[in-house]
XYZ file of C-alpha atoms in Angstrom:
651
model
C 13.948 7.482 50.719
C 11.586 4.316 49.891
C 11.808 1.624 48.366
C 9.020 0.979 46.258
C 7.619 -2.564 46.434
C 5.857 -5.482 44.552
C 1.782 -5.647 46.118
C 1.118 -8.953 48.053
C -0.364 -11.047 45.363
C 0.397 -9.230 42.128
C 2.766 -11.095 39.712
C 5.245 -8.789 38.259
C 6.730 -9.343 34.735
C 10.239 -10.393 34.947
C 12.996 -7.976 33.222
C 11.545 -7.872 28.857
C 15.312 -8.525 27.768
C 16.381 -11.273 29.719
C 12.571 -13.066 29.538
C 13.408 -12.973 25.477
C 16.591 -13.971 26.212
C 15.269 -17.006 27.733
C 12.601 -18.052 25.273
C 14.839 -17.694 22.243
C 17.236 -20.091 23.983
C 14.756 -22.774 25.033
C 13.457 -22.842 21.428
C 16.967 -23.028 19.845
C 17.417 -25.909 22.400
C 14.105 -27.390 21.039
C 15.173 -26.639 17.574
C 18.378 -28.905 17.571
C 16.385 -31.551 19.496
C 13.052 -31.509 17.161
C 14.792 -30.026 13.886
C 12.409 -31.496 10.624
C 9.821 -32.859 13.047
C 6.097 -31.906 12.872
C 6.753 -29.314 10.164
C 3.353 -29.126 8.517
C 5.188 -29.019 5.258
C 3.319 -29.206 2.120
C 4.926 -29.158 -1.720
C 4.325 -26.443 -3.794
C 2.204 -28.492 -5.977
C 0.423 -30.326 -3.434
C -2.879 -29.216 -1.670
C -4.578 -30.975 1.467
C -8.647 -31.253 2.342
C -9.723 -27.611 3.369
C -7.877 -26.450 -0.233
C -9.616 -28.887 -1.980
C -13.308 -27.681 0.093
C -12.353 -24.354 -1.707
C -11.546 -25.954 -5.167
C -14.965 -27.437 -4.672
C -16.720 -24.212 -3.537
C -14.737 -22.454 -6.995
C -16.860 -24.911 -8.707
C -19.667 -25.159 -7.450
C -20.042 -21.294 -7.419
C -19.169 -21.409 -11.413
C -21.837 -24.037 -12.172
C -24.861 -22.339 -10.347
C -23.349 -18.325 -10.952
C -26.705 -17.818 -13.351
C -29.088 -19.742 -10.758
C -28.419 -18.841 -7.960
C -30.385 -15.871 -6.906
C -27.642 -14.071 -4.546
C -25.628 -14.466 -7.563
C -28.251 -13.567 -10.222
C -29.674 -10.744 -8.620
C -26.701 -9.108 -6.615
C -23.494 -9.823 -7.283
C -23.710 -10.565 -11.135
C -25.856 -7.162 -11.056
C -22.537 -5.373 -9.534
C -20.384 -6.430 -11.629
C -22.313 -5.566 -14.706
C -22.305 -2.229 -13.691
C -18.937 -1.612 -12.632
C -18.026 -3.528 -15.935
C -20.414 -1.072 -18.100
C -18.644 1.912 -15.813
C -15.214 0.653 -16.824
C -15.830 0.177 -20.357
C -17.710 3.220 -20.615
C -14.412 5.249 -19.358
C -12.153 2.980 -21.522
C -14.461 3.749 -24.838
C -14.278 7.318 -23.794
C -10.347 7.532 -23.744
C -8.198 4.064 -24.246
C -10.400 1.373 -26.386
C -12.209 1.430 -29.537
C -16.142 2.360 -29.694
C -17.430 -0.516 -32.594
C -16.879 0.009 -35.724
C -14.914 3.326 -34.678
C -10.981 2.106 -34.727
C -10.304 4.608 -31.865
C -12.054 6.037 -28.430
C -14.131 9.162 -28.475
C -11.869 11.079 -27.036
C -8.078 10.673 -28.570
C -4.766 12.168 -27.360
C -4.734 15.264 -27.931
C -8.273 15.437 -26.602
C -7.410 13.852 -23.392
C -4.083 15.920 -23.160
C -6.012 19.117 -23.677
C -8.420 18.339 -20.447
C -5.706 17.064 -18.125
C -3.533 20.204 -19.057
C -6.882 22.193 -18.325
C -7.840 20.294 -15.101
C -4.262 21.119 -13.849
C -4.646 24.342 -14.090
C -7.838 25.199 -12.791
C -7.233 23.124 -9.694
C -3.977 24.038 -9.075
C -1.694 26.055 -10.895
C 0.491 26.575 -14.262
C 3.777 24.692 -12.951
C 1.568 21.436 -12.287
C -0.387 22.087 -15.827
C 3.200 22.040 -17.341
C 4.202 19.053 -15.352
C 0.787 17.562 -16.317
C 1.462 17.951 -20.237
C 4.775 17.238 -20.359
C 4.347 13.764 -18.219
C 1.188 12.750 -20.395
C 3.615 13.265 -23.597
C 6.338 11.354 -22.348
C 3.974 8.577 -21.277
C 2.403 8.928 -25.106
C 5.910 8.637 -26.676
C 6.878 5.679 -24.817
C 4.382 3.488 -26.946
C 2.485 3.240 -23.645
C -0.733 5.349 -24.243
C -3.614 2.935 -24.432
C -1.865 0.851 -21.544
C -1.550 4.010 -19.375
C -5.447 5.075 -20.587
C -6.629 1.646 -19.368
C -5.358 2.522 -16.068
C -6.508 5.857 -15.828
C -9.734 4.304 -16.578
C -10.083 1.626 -14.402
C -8.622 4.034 -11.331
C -10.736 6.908 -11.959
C -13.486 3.566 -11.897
C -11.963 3.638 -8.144
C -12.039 6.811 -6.856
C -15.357 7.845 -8.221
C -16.680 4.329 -6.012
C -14.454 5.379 -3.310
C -15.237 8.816 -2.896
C -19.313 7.906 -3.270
C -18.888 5.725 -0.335
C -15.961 6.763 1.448
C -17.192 10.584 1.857
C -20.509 10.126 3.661
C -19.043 7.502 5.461
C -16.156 9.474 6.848
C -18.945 12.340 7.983
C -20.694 9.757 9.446
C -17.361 8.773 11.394
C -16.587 12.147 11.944
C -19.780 13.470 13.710
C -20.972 10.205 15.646
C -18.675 8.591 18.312
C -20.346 5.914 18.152
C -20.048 4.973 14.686
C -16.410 6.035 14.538
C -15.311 3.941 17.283
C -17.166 1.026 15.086
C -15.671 1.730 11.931
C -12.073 2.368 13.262
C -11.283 -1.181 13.413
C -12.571 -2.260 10.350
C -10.165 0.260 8.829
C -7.599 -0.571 10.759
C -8.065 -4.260 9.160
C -8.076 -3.183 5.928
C -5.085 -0.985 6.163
C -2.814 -4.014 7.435
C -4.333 -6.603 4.993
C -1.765 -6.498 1.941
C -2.839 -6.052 -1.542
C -2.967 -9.651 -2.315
C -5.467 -10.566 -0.283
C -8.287 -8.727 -1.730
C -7.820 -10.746 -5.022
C -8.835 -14.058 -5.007
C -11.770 -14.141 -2.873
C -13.248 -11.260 -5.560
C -12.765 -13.476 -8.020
C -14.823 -16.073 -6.560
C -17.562 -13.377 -6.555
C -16.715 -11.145 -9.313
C -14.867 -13.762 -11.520
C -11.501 -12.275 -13.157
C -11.583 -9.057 -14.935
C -12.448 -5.398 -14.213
C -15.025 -5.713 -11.912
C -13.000 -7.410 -9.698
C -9.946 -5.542 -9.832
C -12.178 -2.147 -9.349
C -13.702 -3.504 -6.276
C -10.197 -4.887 -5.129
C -9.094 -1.087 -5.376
C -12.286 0.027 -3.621
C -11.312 -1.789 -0.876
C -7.792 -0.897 -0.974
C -8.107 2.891 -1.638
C -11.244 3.993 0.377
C -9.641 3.908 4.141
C -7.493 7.204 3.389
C -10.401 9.454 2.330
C -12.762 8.384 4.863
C -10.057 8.719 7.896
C -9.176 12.320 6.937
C -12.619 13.508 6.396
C -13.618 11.696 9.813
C -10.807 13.548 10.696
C -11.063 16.859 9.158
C -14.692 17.202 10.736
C -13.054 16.315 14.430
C -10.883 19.285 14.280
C -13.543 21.668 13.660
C -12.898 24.615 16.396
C -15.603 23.899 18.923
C -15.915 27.654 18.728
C -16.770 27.638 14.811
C -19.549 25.170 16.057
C -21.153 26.714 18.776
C -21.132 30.047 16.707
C -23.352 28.445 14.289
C -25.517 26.376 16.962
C -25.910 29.690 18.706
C -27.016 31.278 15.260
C -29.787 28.254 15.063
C -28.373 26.214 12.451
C -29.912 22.957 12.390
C -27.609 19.617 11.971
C -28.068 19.438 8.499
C -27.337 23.554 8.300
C -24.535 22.760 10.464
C -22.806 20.373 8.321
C -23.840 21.590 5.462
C -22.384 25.531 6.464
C -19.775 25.084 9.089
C -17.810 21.073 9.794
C -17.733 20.050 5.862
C -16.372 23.802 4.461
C -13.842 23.519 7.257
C -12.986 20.186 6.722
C -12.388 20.943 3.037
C -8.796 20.354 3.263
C -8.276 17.260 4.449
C -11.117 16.130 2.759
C -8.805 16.894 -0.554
C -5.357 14.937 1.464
C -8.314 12.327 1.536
C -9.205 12.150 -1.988
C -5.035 12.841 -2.584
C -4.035 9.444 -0.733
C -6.975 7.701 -1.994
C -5.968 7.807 -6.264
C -2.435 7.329 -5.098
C -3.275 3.832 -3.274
C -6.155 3.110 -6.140
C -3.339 3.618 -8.593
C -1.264 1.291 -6.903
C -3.899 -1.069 -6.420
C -5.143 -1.034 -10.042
C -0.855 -1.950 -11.316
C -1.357 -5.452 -8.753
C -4.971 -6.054 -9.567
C -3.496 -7.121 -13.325
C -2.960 -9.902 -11.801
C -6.627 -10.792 -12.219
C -6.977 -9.247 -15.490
C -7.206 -5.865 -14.715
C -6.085 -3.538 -18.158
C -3.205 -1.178 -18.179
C 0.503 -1.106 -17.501
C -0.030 -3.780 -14.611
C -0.150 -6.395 -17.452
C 2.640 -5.003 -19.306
C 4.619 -5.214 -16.120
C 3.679 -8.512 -15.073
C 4.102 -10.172 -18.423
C 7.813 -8.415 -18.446
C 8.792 -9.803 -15.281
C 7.509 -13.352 -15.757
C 9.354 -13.444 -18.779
C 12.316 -11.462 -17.020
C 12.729 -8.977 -19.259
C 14.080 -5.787 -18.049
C 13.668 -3.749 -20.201
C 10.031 -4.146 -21.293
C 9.534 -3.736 -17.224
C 11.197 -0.858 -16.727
C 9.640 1.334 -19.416
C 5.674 0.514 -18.246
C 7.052 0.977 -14.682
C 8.664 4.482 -15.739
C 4.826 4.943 -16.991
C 3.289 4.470 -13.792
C 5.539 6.286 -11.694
C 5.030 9.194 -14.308
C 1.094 8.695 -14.040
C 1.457 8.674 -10.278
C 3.565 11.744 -10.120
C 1.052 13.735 -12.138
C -1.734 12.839 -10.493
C -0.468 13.247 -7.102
C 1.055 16.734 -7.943
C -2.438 17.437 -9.155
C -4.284 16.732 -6.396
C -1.753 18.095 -3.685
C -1.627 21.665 -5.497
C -5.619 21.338 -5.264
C -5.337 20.567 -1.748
C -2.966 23.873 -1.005
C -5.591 26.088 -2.957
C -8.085 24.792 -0.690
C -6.204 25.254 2.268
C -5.034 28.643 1.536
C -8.460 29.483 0.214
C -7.415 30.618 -3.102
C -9.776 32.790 -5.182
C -9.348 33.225 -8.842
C -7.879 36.406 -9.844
C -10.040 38.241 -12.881
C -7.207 37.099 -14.793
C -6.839 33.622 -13.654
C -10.555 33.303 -14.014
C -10.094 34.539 -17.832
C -7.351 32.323 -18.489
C -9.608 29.131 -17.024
C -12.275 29.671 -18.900
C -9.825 30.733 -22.346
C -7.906 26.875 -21.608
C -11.508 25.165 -21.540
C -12.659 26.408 -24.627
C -9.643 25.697 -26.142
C -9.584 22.002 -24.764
C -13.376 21.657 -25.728
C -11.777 22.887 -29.187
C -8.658 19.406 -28.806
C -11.774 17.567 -27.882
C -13.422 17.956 -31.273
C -10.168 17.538 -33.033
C -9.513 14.573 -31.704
C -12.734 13.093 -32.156
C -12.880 13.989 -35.886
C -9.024 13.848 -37.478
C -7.086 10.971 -37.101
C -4.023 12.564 -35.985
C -5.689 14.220 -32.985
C -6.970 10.834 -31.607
C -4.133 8.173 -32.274
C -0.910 9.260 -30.585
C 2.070 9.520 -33.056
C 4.666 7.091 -33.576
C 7.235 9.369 -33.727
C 8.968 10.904 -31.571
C 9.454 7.253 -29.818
C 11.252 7.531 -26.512
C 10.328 3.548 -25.348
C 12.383 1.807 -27.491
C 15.564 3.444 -26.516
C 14.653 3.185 -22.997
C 13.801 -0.426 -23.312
C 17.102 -1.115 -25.097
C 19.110 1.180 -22.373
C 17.541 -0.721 -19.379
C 18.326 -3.896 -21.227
C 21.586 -2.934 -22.115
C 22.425 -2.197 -17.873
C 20.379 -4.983 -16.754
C 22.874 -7.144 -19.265
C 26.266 -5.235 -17.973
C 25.186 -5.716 -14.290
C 24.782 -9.819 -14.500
C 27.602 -9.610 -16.919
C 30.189 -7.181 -14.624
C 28.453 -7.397 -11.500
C 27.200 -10.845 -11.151
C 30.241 -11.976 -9.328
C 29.796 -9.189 -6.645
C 26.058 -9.115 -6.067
C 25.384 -12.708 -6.579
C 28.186 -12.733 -3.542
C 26.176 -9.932 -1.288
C 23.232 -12.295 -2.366
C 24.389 -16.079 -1.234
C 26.075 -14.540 1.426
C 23.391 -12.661 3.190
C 21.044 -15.515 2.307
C 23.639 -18.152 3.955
C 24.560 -16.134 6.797
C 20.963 -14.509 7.820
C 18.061 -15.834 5.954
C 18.729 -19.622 5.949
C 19.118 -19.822 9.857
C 15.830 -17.784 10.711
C 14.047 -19.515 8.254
C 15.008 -22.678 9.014
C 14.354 -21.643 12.511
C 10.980 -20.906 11.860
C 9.768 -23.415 9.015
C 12.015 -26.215 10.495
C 11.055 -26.497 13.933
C 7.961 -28.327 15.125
C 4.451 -26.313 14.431
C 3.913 -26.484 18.549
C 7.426 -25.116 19.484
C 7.154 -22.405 17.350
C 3.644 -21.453 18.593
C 4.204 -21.764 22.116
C 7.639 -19.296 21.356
C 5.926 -16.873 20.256
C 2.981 -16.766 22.182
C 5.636 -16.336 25.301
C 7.072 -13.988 23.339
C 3.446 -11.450 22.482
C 2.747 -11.908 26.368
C 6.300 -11.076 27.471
C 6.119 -7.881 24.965
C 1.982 -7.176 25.628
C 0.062 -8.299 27.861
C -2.319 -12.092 28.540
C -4.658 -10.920 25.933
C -1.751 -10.254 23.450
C -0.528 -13.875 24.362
C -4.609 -15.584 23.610
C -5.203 -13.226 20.661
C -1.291 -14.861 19.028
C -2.430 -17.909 20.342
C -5.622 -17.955 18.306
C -4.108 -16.869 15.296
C -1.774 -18.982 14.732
C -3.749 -21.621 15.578
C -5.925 -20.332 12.803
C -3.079 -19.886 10.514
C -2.633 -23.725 11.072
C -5.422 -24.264 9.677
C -4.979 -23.420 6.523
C -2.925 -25.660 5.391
C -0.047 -23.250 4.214
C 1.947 -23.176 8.018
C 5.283 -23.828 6.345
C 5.049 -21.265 3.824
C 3.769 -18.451 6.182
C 7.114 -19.303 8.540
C 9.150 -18.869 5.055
C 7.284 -15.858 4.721
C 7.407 -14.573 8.555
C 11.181 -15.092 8.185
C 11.740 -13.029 5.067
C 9.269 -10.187 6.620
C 11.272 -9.794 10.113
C 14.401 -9.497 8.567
C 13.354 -7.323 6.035
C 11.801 -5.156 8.775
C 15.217 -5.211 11.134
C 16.809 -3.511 7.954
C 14.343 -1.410 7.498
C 14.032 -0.428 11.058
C 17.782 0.521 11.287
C 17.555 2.500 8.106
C 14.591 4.333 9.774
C 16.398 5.195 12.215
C 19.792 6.257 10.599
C 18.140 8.414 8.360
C 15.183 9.363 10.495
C 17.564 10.782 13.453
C 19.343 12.662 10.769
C 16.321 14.147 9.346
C 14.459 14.753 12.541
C 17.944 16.592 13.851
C 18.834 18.195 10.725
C 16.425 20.816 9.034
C 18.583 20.962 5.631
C 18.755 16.969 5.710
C 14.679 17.189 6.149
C 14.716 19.594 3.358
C 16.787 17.403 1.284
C 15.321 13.841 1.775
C 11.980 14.633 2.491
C 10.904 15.254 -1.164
C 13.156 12.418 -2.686
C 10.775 9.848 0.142
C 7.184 11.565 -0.252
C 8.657 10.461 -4.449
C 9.309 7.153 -3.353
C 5.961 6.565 -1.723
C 4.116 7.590 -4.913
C 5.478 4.617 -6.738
C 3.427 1.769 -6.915
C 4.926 -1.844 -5.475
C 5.457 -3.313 -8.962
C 8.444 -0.785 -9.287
C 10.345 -2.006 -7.096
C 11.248 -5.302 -8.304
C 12.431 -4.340 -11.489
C 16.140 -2.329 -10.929
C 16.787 -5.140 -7.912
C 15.151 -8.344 -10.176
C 18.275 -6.875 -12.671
C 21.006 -6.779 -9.976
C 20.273 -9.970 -8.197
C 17.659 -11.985 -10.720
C 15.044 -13.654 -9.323
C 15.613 -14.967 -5.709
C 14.208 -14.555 -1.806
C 17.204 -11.641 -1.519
C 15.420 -9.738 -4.406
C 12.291 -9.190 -2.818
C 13.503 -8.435 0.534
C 15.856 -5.939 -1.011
C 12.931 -4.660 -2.673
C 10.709 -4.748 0.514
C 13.379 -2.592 2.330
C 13.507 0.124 -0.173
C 9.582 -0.079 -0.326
C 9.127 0.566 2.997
C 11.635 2.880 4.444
C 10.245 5.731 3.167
C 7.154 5.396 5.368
C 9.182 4.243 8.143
C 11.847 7.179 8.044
C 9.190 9.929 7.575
C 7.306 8.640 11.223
C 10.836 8.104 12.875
C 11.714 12.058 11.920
C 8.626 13.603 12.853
C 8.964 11.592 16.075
C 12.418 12.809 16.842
C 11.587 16.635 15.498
C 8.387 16.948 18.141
C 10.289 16.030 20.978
C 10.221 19.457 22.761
C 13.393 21.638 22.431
C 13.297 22.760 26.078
C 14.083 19.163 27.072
C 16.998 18.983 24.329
C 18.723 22.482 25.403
C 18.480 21.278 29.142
C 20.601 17.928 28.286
C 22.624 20.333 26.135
C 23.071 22.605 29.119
C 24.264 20.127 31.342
C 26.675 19.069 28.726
C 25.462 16.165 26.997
C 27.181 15.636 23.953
C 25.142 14.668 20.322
C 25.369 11.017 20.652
C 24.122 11.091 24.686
C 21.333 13.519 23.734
C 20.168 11.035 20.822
C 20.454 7.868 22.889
C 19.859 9.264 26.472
C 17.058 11.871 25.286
C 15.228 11.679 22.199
C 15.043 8.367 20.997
C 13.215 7.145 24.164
C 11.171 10.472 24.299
C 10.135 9.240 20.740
C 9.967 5.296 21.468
C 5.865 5.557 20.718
C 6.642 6.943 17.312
C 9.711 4.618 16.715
C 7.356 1.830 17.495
C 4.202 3.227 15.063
C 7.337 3.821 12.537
C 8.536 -0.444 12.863
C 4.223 -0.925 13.326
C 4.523 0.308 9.983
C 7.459 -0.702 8.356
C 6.378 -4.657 8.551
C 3.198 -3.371 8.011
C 4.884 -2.751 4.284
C 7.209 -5.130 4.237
C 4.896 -8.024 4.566
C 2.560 -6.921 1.469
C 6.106 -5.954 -0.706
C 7.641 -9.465 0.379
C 4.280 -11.269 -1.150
C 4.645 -9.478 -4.188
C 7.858 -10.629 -4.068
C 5.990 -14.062 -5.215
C 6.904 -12.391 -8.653
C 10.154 -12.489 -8.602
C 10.953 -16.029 -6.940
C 10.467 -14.776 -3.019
C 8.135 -18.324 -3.315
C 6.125 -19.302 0.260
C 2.442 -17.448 0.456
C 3.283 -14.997 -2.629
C 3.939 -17.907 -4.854
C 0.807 -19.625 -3.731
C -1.226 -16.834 -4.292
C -0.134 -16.241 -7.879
C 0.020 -20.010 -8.406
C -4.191 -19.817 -7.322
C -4.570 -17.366 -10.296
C -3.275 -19.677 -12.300
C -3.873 -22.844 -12.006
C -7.321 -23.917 -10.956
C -6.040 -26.893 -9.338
C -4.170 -24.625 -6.688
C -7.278 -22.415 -6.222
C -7.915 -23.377 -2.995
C -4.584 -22.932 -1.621
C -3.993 -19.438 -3.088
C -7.293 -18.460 -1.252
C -6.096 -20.001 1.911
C -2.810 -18.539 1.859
C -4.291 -15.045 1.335
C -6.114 -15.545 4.516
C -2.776 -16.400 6.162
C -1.335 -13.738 4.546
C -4.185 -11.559 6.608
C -3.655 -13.303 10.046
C -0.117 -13.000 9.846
C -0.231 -9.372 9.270
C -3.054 -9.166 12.296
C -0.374 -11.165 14.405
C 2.300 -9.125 13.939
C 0.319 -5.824 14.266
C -0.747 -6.286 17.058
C 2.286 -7.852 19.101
C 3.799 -4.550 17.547
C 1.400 -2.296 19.037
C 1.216 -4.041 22.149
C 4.701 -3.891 22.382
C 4.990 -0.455 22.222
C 2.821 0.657 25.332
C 3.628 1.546 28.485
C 4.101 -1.163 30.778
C 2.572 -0.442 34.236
C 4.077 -2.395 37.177
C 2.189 -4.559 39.229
C-alpha cells in the first residue's frame, strides 16, 4: 500500500478545523488586549466627510435636476413615464379620475375580471380562491390600499417582463452573453431590498417612479433565469429536427426553443410578481402607495393591530396571485386545451365581467366597496387585544428568552466584532476566507472590507455582521432538523412542504409584526424574525439535497447495518454537503436583507441608518453609504460561503 505524499514545493493547507481554531483564539487574545481601541465608531447622529460628499451631491443634484441635461432629458423623462404608467393603473382601479370621486373601474368591476382571469388561466378552485380573497381584502377597509399595490406591482411586472423576457432569450441562446449576464444577476440576487432605495431616489426622487424601478430591479432576475433556462433544456433533438426541416434562427425560436420553454417561462413570470410584490410593501418606504405605508406607519407607531390587518392583506394578495399564476403555469405544462365547455364558460364569465365593468363604472354601489360587512375592525381589535395579553402575561417569560439570549449570545459576538480594533478584525477574517477558500477568496475579503471601511459605517456593519451570523447558525440548524426530516420522510415532505412554499409568499414586512408583539422592539425581534424568514428557503434546498442522494448508496449502508442516525451522519449529509452549503449560501443570503429591515423594529446598525437617510436629509449621506455596505457585506459573505463549500484539492 502507499502512502500518498505532499509534492516538493507545494504548500499544503493545514487541517480547516484546527486552522479556525487557531485564528479565533489569536483574535480573542487580541480582543482582551485591544478591546475599545481603533473601533471606527461613529454616533447614530453623527456623519464624517465622504457622508457629507453625498449630502452635497443630494444637493447639488436637487438644485440643477431641471438643467442638467442627463437629468432633463433622461432620467426626469423616465420617471414621467413610469409616473403617468402608475397613475394611469391607479385611476383605472384605486384613485379618483378628477372631478370623478372614484376610479373607472370600481369593486365589483375589478372583482369581476380577477374572478374571470382566474379562471381562464387556471381553473374554478383558484377563481373561487381569487373572489373570495379579493372580498376579504375589500371588507377589511383595505381596498384602495391593496389597489395601490396591485397597481404599482402590475407597474413592475409589465417593466420586468418587457425587459426581462428578451433578455433571458438572449441568455438562453448565446453563451456568451449568458456567461456575462450571470454575474450581474447573481449581484442583484444577494443585494437586499434596501439597497436599491436610496440611490433611486437620488435619481428618481421619492415616489412611484422610484419604488417601480426599485422593484424592477428586484423582481426581474427570476423571469430572465428561468427563461434563459427554459430555452437551455430544449431537447437537442427538438432542435436539430427543426434545423434539419430548414428553419431559420428566427423560425427556430420563434417555432421550437420559446413554445418549449413555455413553462418555465410562466415559473419566471410566477417568481417575478411574487418578489415585485414584496418589493413594492418595502419600497413604501420611499413613498410608494399601498399597504406598505399602512404597515410602516403601524409599526413606527407600534401598533399591532393596525399592522397586522394590512399585513393579513398582503399575504392574502400574495396568495392569490401566486395561486394564479402557478395554476397557469400547470396548464401550460400539461398543455391544457379548453374543453367546448370550458371554452363556453370563458367566454359566458367575460361577458358577464364586461357586464360588472359597466356597473361599476356607472352605480355607485358597484364602484365603492361597502362598509358593511367590516371584518378589519374586529381583526384589528383581536390582534390588539393578544398583542396586549402577551406583554401583559407573557412579558415576564419572553422578555427573559429575550435578555437572556441577547446577554448570553449576541452581546459577546457583537462586542467581538464592533469592539475589537478595525485591523484585527480584518486580518481575522481574511485568514479565515483563505483558510475556508482559497488566496483569491482571502484578496477579494480583503478588498471588501477595506471598502466597507470606507464608508464610514464599519461599526454598524460589525453590529450588523453579528446579528446576521447568528441569525444564520439558527437558521442553519433548523434547516437541517427539518430538512433531514423532510428529505427522509415523504409524509413529512407532504406535510411541511405546502405550509413553507406559504411562508415564502409572504412579503418581509410580515414578519415583524406577531414577533414586534411578543418581544417589542429590540435586536432579538428582528433576528427572531430573520430566522423564521429564512428557513423556509433554507429547509426546502437542505431536503431536496438529502432526497437526491441516490437510494442505492442508502440501502448499501442499510445493508451493512447502519442504523438511521449513522446513515444520516455517515452517508447523506456529506453526500449532500454542496446543497447544505447552497442551503446556509442562502439562508444569510435572507437573513442579512430580513435583519436590515429589522431597522424597523429597533435591530438599529445599517437598517437604522438606512431608514434614518429617508428621513432626515442631514443623514442622507450615511443611509446611502450604509446601503453600499449593506451590498459589500452581502458580496463578502457570499462568496466566503461559496468558496467554502468546494472541493478542496490537495496540493
Amino acid at each position: 500500500m502507499s502512502i500518498a505524499l505532499p509534492r516538493a514545493g507545494v504548500l499544503t493547507k493545514p487541517n480547516r478545523g484546527w486552522s479556525i481554531v487557531g485564528i479565533l483564539a489569536v483574535w480573542l487574545v487580541g480582543y482582551a488586549v485591544f478591546h475599545g481601541k481603533q473601533t471606527l465608531a461613529l454616533a447614530p447622529a453623527d456623519i464624517n466627510g465622504f457622508h457629507q460628499s453625498l449630502n452635497d451631491l443630494n444637493e447639488s443634484v436637487g438644485a440643477n435636476r431641471n438643467s442638467n441635461p442627463l437629468f432633463l432629458y433622461f432620467f426626469n423623462e423616465i420617471k414621467v413615464g413610469i409616473d403617468q404608467i402608475v397613475v394611469f393603473l391607479q385611476q383605472l382601479i384605486s384613485q379618483p379620475v378628477g372631478d370623478r370621486p372614484l376610479p373607472y373601474i370600481g369593486w365589483l368591476g375589478v372583482v369581476a375580471l380577477a374572478t374571470w382571469a382566474a379562471w381562464a388561466f387556471g381553473n374554478w378552485r383558484v377563481s373561487l380562491l381569487t373572489l373570495a380573497g379579493l372580498l376579504f381584502i375589500g371588507a377589511q377597509g383595505l381596498w384602495q390600499e391593496s389597489m395601490d399595490t396591485l397597481a404599482l406591482t402590475i407597474t413592475a411586472v409589465l417593466l420586468s417582463l418587457l425587459i426581462g423576457i428578451p433578455l433571458g432569450i438572449w441568455a438562453g441562446v448565446s453563451n456568451r452573453f449568458n456567461g456575462l449576464v450571470t454575474p450581474v444577476l447573481d449581484l442583484m440576487q444577494t443585494m437586499p431590498t434596501f439597497v436599491y432605495l436610496a440611490p433611486l431616489t437620488l435619481l428618481f426622487l421619492i415616489g412611484p417612479a422610484a419604488a417601480t424601478i426599485a422593484t424592477l430591479i428586484y423582481a426581474v432576475p427570476p423571469v430572465i433565469r428561468l427563461t434563459a433556462h427554459g430555452i437551455r433544456e430544449v431537447p437537442t433533438d427538438s432542435v436539430e429536427a427543426g434545423e434539419s426541416l430548414g428553419s431559420t434562427k428566427s423560425q427556430l425560436l420563434r417555432k421550437v426553443l420559446i413554445p418549449m420553454a413555455k413553462p418555465s417561462i410562466v415559473v419566471g413570470i410566477n417568481q417575478t410578481i411574487m418578489a415585485a410584490l414584496s418589493m413594492v410593501t418595502i419600497a413604501a418606504l420611499i413613498d410608494a402607495p399601498g399597504l406598505g405605508q399602512v404597515v410602516i406607519r403601524a409599526l413606527q407607531t407600534l401598533d399591532v393591530g393596525t399592522a397586522f390587518n394590512a399585513g393579513l392583506s398582503i399575504v392574502v394578495l400574495a396568495i392569490v396571485l401566486d395561486r394564479v399564476t402557478t395554476a397557469a403555469s400547470v396548464r401550460v405544462e400539461r398543455e391544457e386545451g379548453p374543453s367546448k365547455t370550458r371554452r363556453y364558460g370563458v367566454i359566458g364569465g367575460g361577458v358577464a365581467a364586461v357586464v360588472a365593468v359597466y356597473l361599476s363604472y356607472t352605480y355607485l354601489w358597484a364602484a365603492d366597496f361597502p362598509d358593511s360587512p367590516n371584518v378589519g375592525s374586529p381583526i384589528v381589535k383581536a390582534a390588539t387585544s393578544v398583542s396586549d395579553w402577551c406583554q401583559l402575561r407573557l412579558a415576564g417569560t419572553t422578555g427573559a428568552v429575550k435578555d437572556g439570549f441577547t446577554a448570553a449570545v449576541l452581546n459577546p459576538l457583537e462586542s467581538l466584532l464592533s469592539g475589537s480594533p478595525w485591523w484585527l478584525v480584518v486580518a481575522a477574517i481574511t485568514a479565515l476566507a483563505y483558510v475556508l477558500g482559497t488566496w483569491r477568496t482571502a484578496v477579494l475579503s480583503l478588498v471588501l472590507l477595506a471598502l466597507i471601511i470606507g464608508t464610514g459605517v464599519w461599526s454598524d456593519a460589525m453590529v450588523t455582521l453579528a446579528a446576521t451570523l447568528v441569525a444564520t447558525v439558527f437558521v442553519t440548524l433548523l434547516g437541517l432538523a427539518v430538512g433531514i426530516w423532510m428529505g427522509r420522510s415523504d409524509s413529512a415532505d407532504a406535510i411541511i412542504r405546502p405550509v413553507l412554499d406559504a411562508a415564502q409568499t409572504m412579503p418581509a414586512f410580515v414578519y415583524l409584526v406577531p414577533f414586534l408583539a411578543l418581544f417589542e422592539p429590540s435586536r432579538f425581534t428582528a433576528i427572531v424574525a430573520a430566522v423564521v424568514y429564512a428557513a423556509p428557503v433554507c429547509i426546502k434546498i437542505i431536503a431536496d439535497a438529502i432526497r437526491g442522494v441516490s437510494p442505492t448508496t442508502v440501502e448499501a449502508a442499510t445493508a451493512v447495518g447502519s442504523n438511521s442516525w449513522q446513515i444520516i451522519t455517515k452517508v447523506q449529509v456529506p453526500m449532500a454537503r454542496h446543497g447544505i452549503t447552497l442551503a446556509v449560501n442562502q439562508g444569510l443570503i435572507y437573513v442579512l436583507a430580513m435583519v436590515v429591515v429589522g431597522g424597523l423594529v429597533g435591530a438599529g446598525a445599517l437598517g437604522y441608518d438606512v431608514i434614518a437617510g429617508f428621513v432626515q436629509l442631514s443623514l442622507f449621506g450615511k443611509g446611502l453609504a450604509a446601503g453600499v455596505a449593506i451590498v459589500l457585506l452581502g458580496i463578502l459573505l457570499d462568496r466566503i460561503t461559496r468558496a467554502a463549500a468546494q472541493e478542496r484539492v490537495p496540493g
